[in-house]
Coordinates of C-alpha atoms in Angstrom, one line a residue:
M17 CA 33.9 -8.9 13.9
A18 CA 33.5 -5.3 13.0
V19 CA 30.3 -4.1 11.4
S20 CA 30.6 -1.9 8.4
S21 CA 27.4 -0.4 7.0
G22 CA 29.0 1.3 4.0
H23 CA 27.0 4.5 4.8
D24 CA 27.7 7.6 6.9
C25 CA 25.6 7.9 10.0
A26 CA 24.9 11.3 11.7
W27 CA 24.3 10.8 15.4
P28 CA 23.0 13.5 17.8
D29 CA 25.7 15.5 19.6
A30 CA 26.4 14.1 23.1
P31 CA 27.1 16.2 26.2
A32 CA 30.8 16.6 27.0
G33 CA 32.2 13.7 29.0
S34 CA 29.4 11.3 28.0
P35 CA 30.2 8.2 25.9
E36 CA 29.9 8.5 22.2
P37 CA 26.3 7.7 21.0
G38 CA 25.6 4.9 18.6
P39 CA 23.0 2.4 17.6
T40 CA 21.1 0.5 20.2
A41 CA 21.2 -3.2 20.6
H42 CA 17.5 -3.8 20.8
S43 CA 17.2 -5.2 17.3
I44 CA 19.5 -6.7 14.8
N45 CA 18.4 -4.3 12.2
D46 CA 18.1 -1.0 13.9
G47 CA 20.3 0.6 11.3
C48 CA 21.5 4.2 11.7
R49 CA 19.3 6.7 13.5
P50 CA 19.0 10.2 12.1
S51 CA 20.3 13.2 13.9
S52 CA 18.1 15.2 16.2
G53 CA 15.4 17.1 14.3
S54 CA 15.0 14.4 11.7
T55 CA 11.9 12.2 11.5
L56 CA 13.3 9.5 9.2
T57 CA 15.0 6.2 10.0
R58 CA 17.4 4.6 7.5
I59 CA 16.6 0.9 6.8
A60 CA 19.5 -1.4 7.7
T61 CA 21.3 -3.1 4.9
H62 CA 21.7 -6.9 4.6
Y63 CA 25.4 -6.5 5.7
E64 CA 24.3 -4.6 8.8
T65 CA 21.6 -7.3 9.6
L66 CA 24.3 -10.0 9.6
G67 CA 26.9 -7.8 11.3
V68 CA 29.5 -8.0 8.5
G69 CA 31.4 -5.6 6.3
R70 CA 30.8 -5.0 2.6
D71 CA 34.0 -6.8 1.9
A72 CA 33.2 -9.9 4.0
S73 CA 34.0 -13.3 2.5
A74 CA 31.4 -16.0 1.9
E75 CA 32.6 -17.9 4.9
E76 CA 32.4 -14.8 7.1
I77 CA 28.8 -14.2 6.0
R78 CA 27.8 -17.9 6.7
A79 CA 29.5 -17.8 10.1
A80 CA 27.7 -14.5 11.0
Y81 CA 24.4 -15.9 9.9
L82 CA 24.7 -19.1 11.9
E83 CA 25.8 -17.2 15.0
R84 CA 22.9 -14.8 14.9
A85 CA 20.4 -17.5 13.8
R86 CA 21.3 -19.5 17.0
R87 CA 20.8 -16.4 19.1
H88 CA 17.4 -15.4 17.5
H89 CA 16.0 -18.9 16.9
P90 CA 12.5 -19.3 18.5
D91 CA 13.8 -22.3 20.5
V92 CA 16.3 -20.2 22.4
A93 CA 15.3 -16.5 22.0
T94 CA 13.5 -14.8 24.8
G95 CA 10.9 -12.0 24.5
D96 CA 8.1 -11.3 22.2
Q97 CA 7.5 -14.2 19.7
R98 CA 6.5 -11.7 17.0
S99 CA 9.7 -9.8 17.3
T100 CA 11.8 -13.0 17.4
S101 CA 10.1 -14.2 14.2
A102 CA 10.6 -10.9 12.5
A103 CA 14.3 -10.9 13.5
M104 CA 14.7 -14.4 12.1
A105 CA 13.0 -13.5 8.9
E106 CA 15.4 -10.5 8.4
L107 CA 18.4 -12.8 8.9
N108 CA 17.1 -15.3 6.4
R109 CA 16.4 -12.6 3.9
A110 CA 19.8 -11.1 4.2
Y111 CA 21.6 -14.5 4.0
H112 CA 19.5 -15.5 1.0
V113 CA 20.8 -12.4 -0.9
L114 CA 24.4 -12.4 0.2
R115 CA 25.2 -16.1 0.0
R116 CA 25.0 -16.2 -3.8
P117 CA 27.6 -14.1 -5.7
E118 CA 25.2 -13.0 -8.5
R119 CA 22.5 -11.9 -6.0
R120 CA 25.1 -10.2 -3.9
S121 CA 26.6 -8.4 -6.9
H122 CA 23.2 -7.1 -7.9
Y123 CA 22.5 -6.0 -4.4
D124 CA 25.8 -4.1 -4.2
R125 CA 25.0 -2.3 -7.4
E126 CA 21.6 -1.2 -5.8
L127 CA 23.4 0.1 -2.7
A128 CA 25.9 2.0 -4.8
A129 CA 23.2 3.6 -7.1
P130 CA 22.7 7.4 -6.5
T131 CA 19.5 8.4 -4.8
G132 CA 18.9 11.2 -7.4
S133 CA 17.9 14.8 -6.9
A134 CA 14.8 16.2 -5.4
T135 CA 12.1 15.9 -8.1
T136 CA 8.4 15.7 -8.4
A137 CA 6.7 12.7 -9.9
G138 CA 4.8 13.4 -13.0
P139 CA 1.6 11.8 -14.1
S140 CA 3.4 9.3 -16.2
G141 CA 5.7 8.1 -13.4
T142 CA 8.7 10.1 -14.6
S143 CA 10.5 12.6 -12.5
R144 CA 10.0 16.2 -13.4
S145 CA 11.4 19.3 -11.8
A146 CA 9.4 22.2 -10.4
D147 CA 10.7 24.4 -13.2
H148 CA 9.4 22.0 -15.8
W149 CA 5.9 22.0 -14.2
S150 CA 6.0 25.8 -14.2
D151 CA 6.8 25.9 -17.9
D152 CA 4.0 23.5 -18.7
W153 CA 1.6 25.7 -16.7
D154 CA 2.6 28.8 -18.5
D155 CA 2.3 27.1 -21.9
D156 CA -1.2 25.9 -21.0
T157 CA -2.2 29.3 -19.8
V158 CA -0.9 31.2 -22.8
G159 CA -1.8 28.7 -25.5
A160 CA -5.2 27.7 -24.3
R161 CA -7.8 27.8 -27.1
P162 CA -11.5 28.5 -26.8
P163 CA -13.7 25.5 -27.0
S164 CA -15.1 24.6 -30.4
R165 CA -18.8 25.0 -31.1
G166 CA -20.9 22.2 -29.7
S167 CA -18.4 21.3 -27.0
R168 CA -18.9 22.0 -23.3
T169 CA -16.4 23.1 -20.8
I170 CA -16.0 22.7 -17.0
G171 CA -13.4 25.1 -15.9
R172 CA -10.3 24.3 -18.0
V173 CA -11.4 20.8 -19.0
V174 CA -12.7 20.6 -22.6
S175 CA -14.7 17.5 -23.5
P176 CA -15.5 16.7 -27.2
P177 CA -19.1 16.5 -28.3
G178 CA -20.7 13.0 -28.7
P179 CA -20.4 9.8 -26.6
A180 CA -17.0 8.5 -25.5
R181 CA -15.4 5.8 -27.6
M182 CA -13.2 2.9 -26.5
P183 CA -9.9 2.7 -28.2
W184 CA -10.4 -0.9 -29.2
K185 CA -7.8 -1.0 -31.9
F186 CA -5.1 0.4 -29.6
M187 CA -6.1 -2.0 -26.8
A188 CA -5.8 -5.0 -29.2
I189 CA -2.4 -4.0 -30.4
A190 CA -1.2 -3.4 -26.8
A191 CA -2.4 -6.9 -25.8
V192 CA -0.6 -8.6 -28.7
V193 CA 2.6 -6.7 -28.0
G194 CA 2.4 -7.5 -24.3
S195 CA 1.9 -11.2 -25.0
V196 CA 4.9 -11.3 -27.3
V197 CA 7.1 -9.6 -24.7
I198 CA 6.0 -12.0 -22.0
I199 CA 6.7 -15.1 -24.2
A200 CA 10.1 -13.8 -25.2
S201 CA 11.0 -13.0 -21.6
A202 CA 10.0 -16.5 -20.5
A203 CA 12.2 -18.0 -23.2
L204 CA 15.2 -15.9 -22.3
I205 CA 15.1 -16.4 -18.5
E206 CA 17.2 -19.4 -17.6
A207 CA 16.0 -21.9 -15.0
P208 CA 17.8 -21.4 -11.7
E209 CA 20.7 -23.7 -11.2
D210 CA 20.8 -26.0 -8.2
E211 CA 22.5 -24.4 -5.3
P212 CA 25.4 -26.3 -3.7
P213 CA 24.9 -27.5 -0.1
D214 CA 25.8 -25.0 2.6
G215 CA 24.8 -27.0 5.6
I216 CA 21.6 -25.0 6.4
L217 CA 18.5 -27.1 6.0
R218 CA 15.6 -25.8 4.0
V219 CA 12.4 -27.3 2.5
G220 CA 13.7 -29.4 -0.5
S221 CA 17.2 -30.0 0.9
C222 CA 18.5 -33.5 0.6
V223 CA 19.9 -34.9 3.8
A224 CA 21.8 -37.9 5.2
V225 CA 21.5 -39.3 8.7
E226 CA 24.6 -39.3 10.9
A227 CA 25.6 -41.7 13.6
N228 CA 24.0 -39.6 16.3
T229 CA 20.7 -39.5 14.3
D230 CA 21.2 -35.8 13.4
V231 CA 20.8 -35.0 9.7
R232 CA 23.2 -32.9 7.5
E233 CA 22.6 -31.5 4.1
I234 CA 24.1 -33.2 1.0
A235 CA 23.8 -32.7 -2.7
C236 CA 20.6 -33.9 -4.3
G237 CA 22.1 -36.7 -6.5
P238 CA 21.5 -40.4 -7.1
E239 CA 22.9 -41.2 -3.6
A240 CA 20.4 -39.0 -1.8
E241 CA 17.7 -40.9 -0.1
L242 CA 15.9 -38.4 2.2
V243 CA 14.5 -34.9 1.4
V244 CA 13.3 -32.2 3.9
R245 CA 9.6 -31.3 3.7
L246 CA 9.3 -29.2 6.8
V247 CA 11.7 -27.4 9.2
I248 CA 10.1 -26.8 12.6
P249 CA 11.2 -25.8 16.1
T250 CA 12.8 -28.5 18.2
S251 CA 9.9 -28.5 20.6
A252 CA 7.3 -29.1 17.8
T253 CA 6.3 -32.4 16.4
C254 CA 6.5 -33.6 12.7
P255 CA 3.3 -34.8 11.0
P256 CA 2.8 -38.6 11.1
A257 CA 3.7 -38.9 7.4
Y258 CA 7.3 -37.6 8.0
L259 CA 10.3 -38.8 9.9
A260 CA 11.7 -36.4 12.5
Y261 CA 15.4 -35.7 12.8
R262 CA 17.4 -33.0 14.6
D263 CA 19.3 -30.5 12.6
R264 CA 23.0 -31.0 13.0
L265 CA 23.5 -27.3 13.6
G266 CA 20.8 -27.2 16.3
L267 CA 18.5 -24.8 14.3
G268 CA 15.4 -26.9 14.7
R269 CA 13.9 -30.2 13.7
A270 CA 13.7 -31.6 10.1
C271 CA 10.7 -33.5 8.9
V272 CA 11.9 -35.7 6.1
E273 CA 10.6 -38.4 3.8
P274 CA 12.2 -40.8 1.4
I275 CA 12.9 -39.5 -2.1
E276 CA 10.8 -41.3 -4.7
A277 CA 12.6 -42.9 -7.6
T278 CA 11.1 -40.5 -10.1
E279 CA 12.7 -37.6 -8.2
T280 CA 16.2 -39.0 -8.4
G281 CA 15.9 -40.2 -12.0
T282 CA 16.8 -43.8 -11.1
G283 CA 13.4 -45.2 -12.0

């Protein structure tokens, strides 16, 4: 399957007769390396992490995730444990975003957003150009007024006479407005809908035991009897309170327990 990053990569020029340079295979998320003379490294996109193109289907994304998850799973991967865990975390993060259409659509819009022009961050967090700062400096220099009587100056900083006062009224208004905004936002945000089973076990997944004692994910409905509480490596042991079953896809061991009647709504 061809990998399409959706970005142009500038590689250093190679000597004549040598193979065309490209990204190394030491990591699943090396991304594109900058050309010689540059000190920045572009972060790999979720599509590059999974090794799929921007136009990949949901089935292609799932197949790519499973293939790479088997390769980088702690049970089978060789090398540094920290690097293996980091690679697996990147895979999980990429699949979590790309498996749902709404998350993927939002992520695609972020990738397509322009990076903007070179600007300088102003004190309020907004971007301001160098010319704008120059104009402000000229205005301050020309329009500076001498300090009033009774005030003291330190360089160009003018402090009013008398003790400092806390803007209590402004702070109270801001607190009320902020509370209203938070309450309104909470009311407008919809609760996340249940995700359909995709065969990959997670904490909270409902499962059914197959004939060979492996477990597979099913929809959490009235017929579900077991729920996953932990997903651990195959070599690890589940706590005594849980039942241990092997994941049908070979991605580890599932520690499950019976679903209480209150969870299924049958009680």
